[in-house]
Short mmCIF file of C-alpha atoms in Angstrom, two decimals:
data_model
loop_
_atom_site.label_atom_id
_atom_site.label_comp_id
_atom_site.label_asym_id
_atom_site.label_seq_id
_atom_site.Cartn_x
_atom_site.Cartn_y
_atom_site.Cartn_z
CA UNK R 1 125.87 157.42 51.05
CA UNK R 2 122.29 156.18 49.85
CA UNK R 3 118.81 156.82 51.39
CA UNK R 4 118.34 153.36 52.81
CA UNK R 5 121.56 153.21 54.47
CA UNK R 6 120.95 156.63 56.21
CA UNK R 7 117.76 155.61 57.28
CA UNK R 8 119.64 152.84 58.48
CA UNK R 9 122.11 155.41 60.21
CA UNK R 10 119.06 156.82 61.98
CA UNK R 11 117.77 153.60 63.27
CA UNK R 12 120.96 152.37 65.20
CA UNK R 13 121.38 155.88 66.37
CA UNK R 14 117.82 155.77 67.87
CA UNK R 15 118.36 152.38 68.72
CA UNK R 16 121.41 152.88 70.60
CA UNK R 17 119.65 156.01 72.40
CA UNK R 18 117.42 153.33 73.51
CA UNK R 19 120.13 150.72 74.94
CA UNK R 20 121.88 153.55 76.70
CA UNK R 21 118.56 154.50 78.86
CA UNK R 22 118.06 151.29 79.47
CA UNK R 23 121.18 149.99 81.09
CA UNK R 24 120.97 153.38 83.35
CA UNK R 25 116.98 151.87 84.24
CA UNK R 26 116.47 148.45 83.99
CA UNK R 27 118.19 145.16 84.97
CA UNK R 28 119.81 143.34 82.86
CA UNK R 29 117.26 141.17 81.63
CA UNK R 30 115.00 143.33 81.49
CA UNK R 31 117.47 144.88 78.81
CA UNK R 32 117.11 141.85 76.77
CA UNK R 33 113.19 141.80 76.56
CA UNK R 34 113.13 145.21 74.98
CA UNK R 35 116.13 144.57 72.64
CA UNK R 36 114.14 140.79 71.68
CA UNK R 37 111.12 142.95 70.88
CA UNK R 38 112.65 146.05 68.61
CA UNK R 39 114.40 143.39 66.43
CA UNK R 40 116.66 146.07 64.94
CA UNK R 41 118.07 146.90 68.03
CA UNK R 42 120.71 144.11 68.16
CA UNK R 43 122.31 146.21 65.41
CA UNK R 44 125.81 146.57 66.80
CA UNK R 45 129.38 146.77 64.99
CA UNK R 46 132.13 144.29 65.34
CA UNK R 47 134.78 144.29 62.80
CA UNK R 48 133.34 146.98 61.29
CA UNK R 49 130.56 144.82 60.10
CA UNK R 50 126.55 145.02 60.94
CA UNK R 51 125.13 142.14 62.73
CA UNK R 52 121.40 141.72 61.84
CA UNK R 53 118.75 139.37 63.25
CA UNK R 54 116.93 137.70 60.68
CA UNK R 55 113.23 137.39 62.07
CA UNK R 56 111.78 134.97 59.36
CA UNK R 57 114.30 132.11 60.73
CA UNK R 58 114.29 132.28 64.17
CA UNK R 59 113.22 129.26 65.90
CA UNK R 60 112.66 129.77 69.42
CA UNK R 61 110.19 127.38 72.12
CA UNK R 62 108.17 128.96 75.07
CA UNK R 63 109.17 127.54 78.58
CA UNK R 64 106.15 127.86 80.36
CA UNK R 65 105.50 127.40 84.29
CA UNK R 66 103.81 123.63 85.49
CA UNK R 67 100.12 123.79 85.60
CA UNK R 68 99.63 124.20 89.16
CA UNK R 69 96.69 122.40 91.28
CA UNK R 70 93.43 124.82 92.93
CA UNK R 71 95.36 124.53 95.80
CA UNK R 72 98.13 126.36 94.78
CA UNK R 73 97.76 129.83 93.44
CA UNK R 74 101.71 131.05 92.66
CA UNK R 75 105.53 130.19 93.41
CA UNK R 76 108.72 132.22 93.98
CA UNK R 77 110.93 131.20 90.73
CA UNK R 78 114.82 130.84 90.73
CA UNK R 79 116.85 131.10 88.00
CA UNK R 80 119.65 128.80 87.78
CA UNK R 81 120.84 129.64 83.99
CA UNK R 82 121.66 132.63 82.54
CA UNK R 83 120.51 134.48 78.78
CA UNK R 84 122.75 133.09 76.83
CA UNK R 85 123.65 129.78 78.45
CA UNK R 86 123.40 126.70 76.12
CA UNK R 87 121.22 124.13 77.45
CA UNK R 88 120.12 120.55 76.74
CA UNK R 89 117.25 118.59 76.44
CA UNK R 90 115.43 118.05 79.88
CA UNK R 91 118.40 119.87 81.85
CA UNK R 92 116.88 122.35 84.64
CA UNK R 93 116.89 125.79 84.42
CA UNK R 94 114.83 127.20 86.86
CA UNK R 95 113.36 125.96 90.48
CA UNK R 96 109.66 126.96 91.23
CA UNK R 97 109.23 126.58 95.33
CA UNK R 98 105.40 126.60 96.12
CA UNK R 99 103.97 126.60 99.47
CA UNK R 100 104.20 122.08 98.95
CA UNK R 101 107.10 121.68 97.33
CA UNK R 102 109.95 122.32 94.60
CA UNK R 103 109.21 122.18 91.24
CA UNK R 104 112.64 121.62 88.86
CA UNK R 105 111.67 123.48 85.36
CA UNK R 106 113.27 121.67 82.62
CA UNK R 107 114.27 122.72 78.84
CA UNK R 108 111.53 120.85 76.35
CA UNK R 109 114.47 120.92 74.31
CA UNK R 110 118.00 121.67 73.30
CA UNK R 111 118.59 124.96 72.46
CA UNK R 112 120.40 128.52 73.90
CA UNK R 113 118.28 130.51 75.97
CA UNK R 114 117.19 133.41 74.46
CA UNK R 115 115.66 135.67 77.15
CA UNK R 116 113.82 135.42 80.58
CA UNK R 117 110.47 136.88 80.99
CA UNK R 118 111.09 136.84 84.80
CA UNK R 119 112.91 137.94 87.44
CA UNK R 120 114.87 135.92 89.81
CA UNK R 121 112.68 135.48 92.90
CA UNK R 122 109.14 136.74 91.42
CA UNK R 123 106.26 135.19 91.81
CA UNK R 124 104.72 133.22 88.78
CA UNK R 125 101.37 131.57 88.55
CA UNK R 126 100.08 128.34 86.47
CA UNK R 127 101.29 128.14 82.75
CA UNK R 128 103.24 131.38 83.00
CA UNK R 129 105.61 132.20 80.44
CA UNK R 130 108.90 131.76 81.93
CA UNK R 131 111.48 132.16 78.77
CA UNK R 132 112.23 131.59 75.28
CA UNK R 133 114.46 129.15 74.11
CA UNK R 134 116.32 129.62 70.56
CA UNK R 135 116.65 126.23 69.33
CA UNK R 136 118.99 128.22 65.92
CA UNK R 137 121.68 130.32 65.30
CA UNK R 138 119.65 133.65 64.78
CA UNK R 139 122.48 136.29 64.63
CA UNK R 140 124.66 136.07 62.10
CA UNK R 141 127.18 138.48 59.95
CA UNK R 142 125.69 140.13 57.17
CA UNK R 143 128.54 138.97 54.99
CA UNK R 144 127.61 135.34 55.52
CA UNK R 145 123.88 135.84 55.20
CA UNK R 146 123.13 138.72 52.45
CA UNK R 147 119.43 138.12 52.32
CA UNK R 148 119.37 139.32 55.54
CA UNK R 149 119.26 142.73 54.40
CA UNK R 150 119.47 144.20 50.77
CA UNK R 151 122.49 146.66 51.75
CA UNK R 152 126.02 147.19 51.35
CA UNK R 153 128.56 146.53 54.21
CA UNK R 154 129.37 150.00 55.45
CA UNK R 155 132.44 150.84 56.75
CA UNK R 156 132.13 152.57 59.90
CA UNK R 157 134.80 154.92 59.57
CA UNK R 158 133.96 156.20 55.76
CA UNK R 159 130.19 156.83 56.81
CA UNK R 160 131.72 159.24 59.84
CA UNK R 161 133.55 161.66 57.64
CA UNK R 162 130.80 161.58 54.46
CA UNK R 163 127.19 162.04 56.80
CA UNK R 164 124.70 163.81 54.80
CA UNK R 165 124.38 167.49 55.82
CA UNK R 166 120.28 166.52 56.13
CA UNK R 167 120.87 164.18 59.05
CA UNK R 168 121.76 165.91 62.33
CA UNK R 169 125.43 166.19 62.88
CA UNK R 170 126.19 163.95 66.37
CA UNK R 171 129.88 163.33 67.31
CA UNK R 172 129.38 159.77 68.07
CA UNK R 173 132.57 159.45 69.95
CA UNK R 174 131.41 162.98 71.98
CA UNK R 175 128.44 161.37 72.29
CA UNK R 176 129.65 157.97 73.94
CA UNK R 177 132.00 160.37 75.91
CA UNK R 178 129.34 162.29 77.19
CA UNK R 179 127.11 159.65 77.93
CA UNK R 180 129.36 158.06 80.59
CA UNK R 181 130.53 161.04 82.08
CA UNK R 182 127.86 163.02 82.58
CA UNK R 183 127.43 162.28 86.28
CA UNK R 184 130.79 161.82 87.03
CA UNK R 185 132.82 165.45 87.74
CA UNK R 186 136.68 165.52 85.66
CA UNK R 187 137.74 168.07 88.88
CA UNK R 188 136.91 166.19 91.95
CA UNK R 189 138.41 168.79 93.67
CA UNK R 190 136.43 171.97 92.80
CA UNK R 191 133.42 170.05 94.78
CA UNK R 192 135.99 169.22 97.74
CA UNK R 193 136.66 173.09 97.76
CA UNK R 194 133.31 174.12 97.66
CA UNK R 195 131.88 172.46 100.52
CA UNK R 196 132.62 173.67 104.03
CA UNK R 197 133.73 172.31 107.54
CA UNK R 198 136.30 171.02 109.60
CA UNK R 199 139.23 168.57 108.02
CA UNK R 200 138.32 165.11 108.33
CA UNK R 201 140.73 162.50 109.91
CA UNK R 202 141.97 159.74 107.80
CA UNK R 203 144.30 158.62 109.98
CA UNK R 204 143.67 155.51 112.68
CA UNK R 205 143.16 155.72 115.90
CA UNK R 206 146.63 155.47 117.62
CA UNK R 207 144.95 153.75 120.69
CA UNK R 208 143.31 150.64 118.90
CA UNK R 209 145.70 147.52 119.46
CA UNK R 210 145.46 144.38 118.09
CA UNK R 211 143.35 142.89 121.25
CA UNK R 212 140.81 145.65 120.54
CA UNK R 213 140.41 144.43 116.90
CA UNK R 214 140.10 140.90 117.44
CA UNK R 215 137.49 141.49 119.75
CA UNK R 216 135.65 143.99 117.15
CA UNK R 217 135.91 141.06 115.09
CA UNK R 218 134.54 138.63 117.17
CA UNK R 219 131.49 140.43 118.56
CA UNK R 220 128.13 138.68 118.38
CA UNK R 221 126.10 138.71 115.42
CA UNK R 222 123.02 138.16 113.59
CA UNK R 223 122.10 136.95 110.28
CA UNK R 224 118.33 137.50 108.84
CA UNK R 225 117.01 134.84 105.92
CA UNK R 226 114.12 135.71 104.14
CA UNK R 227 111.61 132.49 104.65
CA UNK R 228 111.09 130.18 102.13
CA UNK R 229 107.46 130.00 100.34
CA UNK R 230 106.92 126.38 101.54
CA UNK R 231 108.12 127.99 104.98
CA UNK R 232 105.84 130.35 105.77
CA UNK R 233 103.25 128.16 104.21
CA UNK R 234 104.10 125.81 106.98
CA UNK R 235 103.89 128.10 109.52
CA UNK R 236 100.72 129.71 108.34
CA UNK R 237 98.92 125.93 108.33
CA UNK R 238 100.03 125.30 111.55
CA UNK R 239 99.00 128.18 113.11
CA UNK R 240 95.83 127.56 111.14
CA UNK R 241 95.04 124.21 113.27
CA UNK R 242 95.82 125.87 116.31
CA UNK R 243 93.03 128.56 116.03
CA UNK R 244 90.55 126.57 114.41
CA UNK R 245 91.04 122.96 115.75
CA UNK R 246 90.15 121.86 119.06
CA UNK R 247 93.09 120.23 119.38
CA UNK R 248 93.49 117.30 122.14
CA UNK R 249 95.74 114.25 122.07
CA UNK R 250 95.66 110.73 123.55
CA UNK R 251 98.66 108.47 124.09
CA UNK R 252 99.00 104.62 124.36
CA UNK R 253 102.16 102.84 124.01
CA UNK R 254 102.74 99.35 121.54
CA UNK R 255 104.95 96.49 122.46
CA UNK R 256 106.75 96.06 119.30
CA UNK R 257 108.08 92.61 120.10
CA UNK R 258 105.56 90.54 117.26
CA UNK R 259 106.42 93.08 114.76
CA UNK R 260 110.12 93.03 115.41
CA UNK R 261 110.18 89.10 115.46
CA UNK R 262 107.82 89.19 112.18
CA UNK R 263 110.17 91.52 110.34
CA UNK R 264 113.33 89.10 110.86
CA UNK R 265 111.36 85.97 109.95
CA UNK R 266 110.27 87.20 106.63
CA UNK R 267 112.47 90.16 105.67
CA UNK R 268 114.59 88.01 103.20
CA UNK R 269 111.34 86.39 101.59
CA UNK R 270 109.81 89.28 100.90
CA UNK R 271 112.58 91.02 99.78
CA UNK R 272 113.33 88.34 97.36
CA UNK R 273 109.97 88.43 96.37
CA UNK R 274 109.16 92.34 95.90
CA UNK R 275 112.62 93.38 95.74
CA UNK R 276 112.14 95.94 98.53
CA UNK R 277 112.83 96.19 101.92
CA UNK R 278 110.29 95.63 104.53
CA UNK R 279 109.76 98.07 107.46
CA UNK R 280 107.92 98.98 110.19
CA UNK R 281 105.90 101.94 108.59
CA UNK R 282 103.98 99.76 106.37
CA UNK R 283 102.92 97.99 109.47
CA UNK R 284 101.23 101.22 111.45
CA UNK R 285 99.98 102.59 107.59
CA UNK R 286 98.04 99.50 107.46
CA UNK R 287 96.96 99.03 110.63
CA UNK R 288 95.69 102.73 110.13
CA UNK R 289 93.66 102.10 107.23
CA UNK R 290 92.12 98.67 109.22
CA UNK R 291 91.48 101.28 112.18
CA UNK R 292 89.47 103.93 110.30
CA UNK R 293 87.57 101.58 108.03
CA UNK R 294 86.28 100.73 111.62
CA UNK R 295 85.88 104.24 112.74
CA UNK R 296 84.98 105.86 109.97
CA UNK R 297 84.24 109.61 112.00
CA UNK R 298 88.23 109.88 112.29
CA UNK R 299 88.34 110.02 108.81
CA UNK R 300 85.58 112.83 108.67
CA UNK R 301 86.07 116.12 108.57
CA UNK R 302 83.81 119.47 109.45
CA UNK R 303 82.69 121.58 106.22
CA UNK R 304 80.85 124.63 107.95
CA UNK R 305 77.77 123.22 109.93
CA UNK R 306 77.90 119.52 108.04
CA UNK R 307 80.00 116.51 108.74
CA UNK R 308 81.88 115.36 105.32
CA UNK R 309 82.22 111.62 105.65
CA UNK R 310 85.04 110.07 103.05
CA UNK R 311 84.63 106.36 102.37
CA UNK R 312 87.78 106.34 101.00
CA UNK R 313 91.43 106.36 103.12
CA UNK R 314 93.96 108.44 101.72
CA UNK R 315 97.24 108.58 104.12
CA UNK R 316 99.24 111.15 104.10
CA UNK R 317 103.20 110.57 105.05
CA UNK R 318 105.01 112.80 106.91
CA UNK R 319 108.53 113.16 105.25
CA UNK R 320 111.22 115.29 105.82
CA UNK R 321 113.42 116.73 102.86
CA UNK R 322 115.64 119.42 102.27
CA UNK R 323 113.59 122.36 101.81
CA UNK R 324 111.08 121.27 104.80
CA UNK R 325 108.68 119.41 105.67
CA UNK R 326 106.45 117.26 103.20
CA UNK R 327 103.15 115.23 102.72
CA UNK R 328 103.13 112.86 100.44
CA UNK R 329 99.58 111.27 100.00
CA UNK R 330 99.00 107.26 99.72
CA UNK R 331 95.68 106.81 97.65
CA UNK R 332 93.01 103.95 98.55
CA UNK R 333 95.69 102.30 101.11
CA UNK R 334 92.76 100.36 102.45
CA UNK R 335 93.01 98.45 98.94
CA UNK R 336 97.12 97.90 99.35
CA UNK R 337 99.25 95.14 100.80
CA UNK R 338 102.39 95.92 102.52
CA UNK R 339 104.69 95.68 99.45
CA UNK R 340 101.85 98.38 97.79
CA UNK R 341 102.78 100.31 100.67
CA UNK R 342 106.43 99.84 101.12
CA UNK R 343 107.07 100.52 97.41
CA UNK R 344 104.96 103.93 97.73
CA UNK R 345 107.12 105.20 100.73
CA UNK R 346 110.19 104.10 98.86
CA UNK R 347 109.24 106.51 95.86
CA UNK R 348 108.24 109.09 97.75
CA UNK R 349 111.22 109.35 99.67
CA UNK R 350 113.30 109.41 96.61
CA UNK R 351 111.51 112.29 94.96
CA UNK R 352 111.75 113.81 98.43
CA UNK R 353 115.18 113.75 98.34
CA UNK R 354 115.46 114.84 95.02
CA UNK R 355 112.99 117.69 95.46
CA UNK R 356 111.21 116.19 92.24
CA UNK R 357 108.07 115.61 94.12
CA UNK R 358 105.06 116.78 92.39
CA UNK R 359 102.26 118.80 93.75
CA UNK R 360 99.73 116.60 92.72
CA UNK R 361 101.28 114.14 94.83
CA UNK R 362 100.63 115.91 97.86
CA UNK R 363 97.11 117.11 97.50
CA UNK R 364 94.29 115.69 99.79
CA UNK R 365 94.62 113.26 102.50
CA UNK R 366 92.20 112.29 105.05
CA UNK R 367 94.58 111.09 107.90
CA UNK R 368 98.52 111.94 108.48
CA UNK R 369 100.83 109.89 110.01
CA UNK R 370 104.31 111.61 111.31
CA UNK R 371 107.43 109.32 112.36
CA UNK R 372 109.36 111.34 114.56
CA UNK R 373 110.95 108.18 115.84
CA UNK R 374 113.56 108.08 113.08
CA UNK R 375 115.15 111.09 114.48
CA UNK R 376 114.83 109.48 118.09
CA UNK R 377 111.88 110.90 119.39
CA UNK R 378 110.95 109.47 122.80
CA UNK R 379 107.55 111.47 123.01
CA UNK R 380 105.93 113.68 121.55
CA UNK R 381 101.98 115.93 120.56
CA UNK R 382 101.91 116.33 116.78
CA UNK R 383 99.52 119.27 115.14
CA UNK R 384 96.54 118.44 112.97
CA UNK R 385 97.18 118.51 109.46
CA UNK R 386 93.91 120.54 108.25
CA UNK R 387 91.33 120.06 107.39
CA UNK R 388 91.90 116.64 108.32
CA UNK R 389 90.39 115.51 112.02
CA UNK R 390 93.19 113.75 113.23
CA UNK R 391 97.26 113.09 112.59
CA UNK R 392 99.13 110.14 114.54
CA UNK R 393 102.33 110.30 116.06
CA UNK R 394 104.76 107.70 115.84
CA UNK R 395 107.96 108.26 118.24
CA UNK R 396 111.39 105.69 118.86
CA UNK R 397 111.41 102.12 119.77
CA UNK R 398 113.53 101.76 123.30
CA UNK R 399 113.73 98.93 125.48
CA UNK R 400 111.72 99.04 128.27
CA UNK R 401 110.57 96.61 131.50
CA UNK R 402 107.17 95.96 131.23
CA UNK R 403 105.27 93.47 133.16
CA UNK R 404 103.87 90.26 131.40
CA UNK R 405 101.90 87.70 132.75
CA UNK R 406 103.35 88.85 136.31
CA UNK R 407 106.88 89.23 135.00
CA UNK R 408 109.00 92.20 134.54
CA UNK R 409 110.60 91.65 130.94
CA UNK R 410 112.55 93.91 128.64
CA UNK R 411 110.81 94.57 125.45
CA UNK R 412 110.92 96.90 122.63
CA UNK R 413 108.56 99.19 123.25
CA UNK R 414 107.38 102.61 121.50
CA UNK R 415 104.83 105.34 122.53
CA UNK R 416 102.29 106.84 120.17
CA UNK R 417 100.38 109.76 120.43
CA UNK R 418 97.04 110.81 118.25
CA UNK R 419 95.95 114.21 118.02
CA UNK R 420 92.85 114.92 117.31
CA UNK R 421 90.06 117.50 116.61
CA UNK R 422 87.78 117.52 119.46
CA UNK R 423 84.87 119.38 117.87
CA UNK R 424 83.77 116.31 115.92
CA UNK R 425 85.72 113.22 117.86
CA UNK R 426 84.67 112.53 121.42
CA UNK R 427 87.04 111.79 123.34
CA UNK R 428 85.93 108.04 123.75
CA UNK R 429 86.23 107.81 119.68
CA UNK R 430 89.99 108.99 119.77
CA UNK R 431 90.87 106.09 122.85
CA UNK R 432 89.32 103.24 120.97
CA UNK R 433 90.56 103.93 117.20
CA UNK R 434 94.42 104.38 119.17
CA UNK R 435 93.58 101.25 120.62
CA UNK R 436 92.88 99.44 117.66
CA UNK R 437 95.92 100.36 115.96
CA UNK R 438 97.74 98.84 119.08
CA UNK R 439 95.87 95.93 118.45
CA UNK R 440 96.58 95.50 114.89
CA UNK R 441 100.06 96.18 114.99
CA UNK R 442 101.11 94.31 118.42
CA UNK R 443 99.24 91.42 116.46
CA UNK R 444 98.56 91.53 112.78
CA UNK R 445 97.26 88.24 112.15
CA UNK R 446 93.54 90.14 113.51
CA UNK R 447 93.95 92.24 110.29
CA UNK R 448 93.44 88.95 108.32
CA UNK R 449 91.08 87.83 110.89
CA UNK R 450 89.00 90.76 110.58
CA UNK R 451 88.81 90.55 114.37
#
């Protein structure tokens, strides 16, 4: 046997040392990022034939984490492939949940994945190196690729029986033996004999019937989930407005009639016209923007000891999806019609659903508006959404008797509720903006009328 192929010898020896410590250490992926960075080490026989990698034709892409807003410092990551798994272009392979939202990680392009950096369930932060994808075939037989290395296939069996003296003589098959067997005892029972104390009773208890185990069975139980990132997030904001806002909340209630009749008339028009459906959030979003262009300290906020006046209205939208609840922000709705807005709550609810909304698209806001009505809310006090001042509440629309011009009538009616922060809105501030969203949405021909 020649020099270069004992040295050889000695490396996948050493090598194989290496793999064996590893699996008894490390998890499994972990595994793979020491075995991607001692290139030898994927050494291995199969047919009797050395499989090598050949480094100068690898082509693998970094999948790197999102770049994440200031807002957002880290997310828990979850695998959904495997090393290994062939994927295509644009097909997810891993979910990052921030404290906003979901974030779907896709493949820049087609390829195998060659190893994860991460963990499933650690935390990564913006542009992180996730994994590496091998867009190639990088291990190959040496037979079909003899550049590889300048060496002769070995035969596995010959090289056993003709080692050098000069290398240190290692049984391999002792070896392997040894290696998983060495905690394991061949005589079980010279421990059994060796340790003392009374014989212990396999058998069953004679006196458990079949009642007895069917109740065992169906004894109350509990089952703990760990909380989601966007969860606790949640909770943590929440709690947040209820130490540091002075939190009060005014109700009024809206005859819905006009907007109900309006809606009929002109629901085919405009849907023929926009191709979208028109609804009765666009109607209160507006209504909200008219309302705090003409109280602009509801759409303040407190920065330490100074009062931050925006003039701009950004609305944030209340919308529930699977992993929670979620804020998507309308920019500049003061500038928008009601198809602007109707076609902006139409594509955020689709990404909602499809947990593809981006964090950027949740960032900011100035007011929040929440429609618990959809679920059937009758009443209800929503929580500030800091650091904004204020959050409306929108709740069902029942019919009602009301009086009208000294009439009892039945008329769709709904209640809404504002919430706001009392350290920088009086209460008379709160009463009149609710008041002129009534106004504008019992009667929206004002809104033109810039009455």
């Amino acid at each position: 046997i020649g020099m270069s192929q004992i040295v050889l010898l000695r490396a996948l020896h050493w090598s194989s040392s290496i793999a064996t410590a590893l699996r008894r250490t490390t998890s499994v992926h972990r595994l793979h990022q020491y075995q991607n960075h001692y290139s030898y080490s994927t050494l291995s026989t199969s047919s009797n034939e050395i499989l090598v990698r050949e480094n100068n034709t690898i082509d693998t892409v970094d999948v790197r984490a999102p770049s994440f807003p200031e807002s957002v410092k880290e997310g828990s990551i979850r695998l959904l492939k495997k090393v290994g798994d062939k994927v295509s272009a644009d097909e997810t392979i891993a979910e990052i949940e921030t404290d906003k939202t979901a974030l779907n990680m896709n493949a820049p392009q087609a390829g195998t994945i060659e190893i994860f950096l991460v963990a499933d369930g650690d935390n990564v932060t913006t542009n992180a190196h996730i994994a590496k994808l091998n867009t190639s075939n990088d291990v190959k037989p040496i037979s079909e690729n003899k550049k590889a290395l300048s060496i002769e296939k070995i035969d596995a069996e010959k090289v056993k029986h003709t080692l050098d003296e000069s290398i240190d003589k290692v049984n391999i098959e002792q070896t392997k033996e040894k290696s998983s067997t060495s905690f394991i005892s061949s005589k079980p029972s010279h421990i059994l004999t060796s340790v003392t104390g009374s014989k212990l009773d396999t058998s069953a208890p004679q006196n458990l019937t079949t009642s007895t185990k069917q109740q065992v069975s169906e004894a109350r139980s509990e089952t703990r989930v760990k909380m989601s990132k966007m969860r606790i997030r949640i909770a943590e904001r929440l709690k947040q407005a209820q130490n540091t806002c002075a939190m009060l909340t005014t109700f009024n209630e809206i005859d819905m009639s006009n907007i109900v009749e309006f809606r009929k008339k002109y629901a085919d028009q405009f849907f023929k016209r926009h191709k979208i459906k028109l609804g009765f959030m666009s109607a209160f979003i507006k209504a909200s923007a008219c309302a705090l262009v003409d109280n602009p300290i509801v759409n303040a906020i407190i920065d330490e000891n100074e009062i931050v006046y925006r003039h701009y209205i950004d609305i944030s939208v209340a919308v529930a999806s699977s992993k929670g609840l979620v804020v998507p922000v309308l920019r500049n709705v003061e500038k928008m019609n009601y198809a602007d807005i109707e076609r902006a709550i139409n594509e955020f609810g689709e990404k909602a659903k499809n947990n593809s909304l981006a964090i950027e698209d949740m960032d900011g806001g100035t007011f929040t508006i929440s429609n618990g009505g959809v679920f059937g809310s009758l009443f209800g006090t929503p929580i500030i959404n800091p650091p904004q001042s204020a959050i409306l509440g929108m709740h069902g629309i029942f019919d009602r008797p009301v009086t009208s011009n000294g009439k009892i009538e039945i008329r769709p009616m709904m209640y809404v509720a504002l919430t706001y922060d009392h350290r920088i809105l009086d209460g008379r501030d709160a009463v009149l903006f609710l008041r002129k969203i009534k106004q504008y949405v019992e009667d929206s021909r004002t809104i033109f009328l810039d009455i």
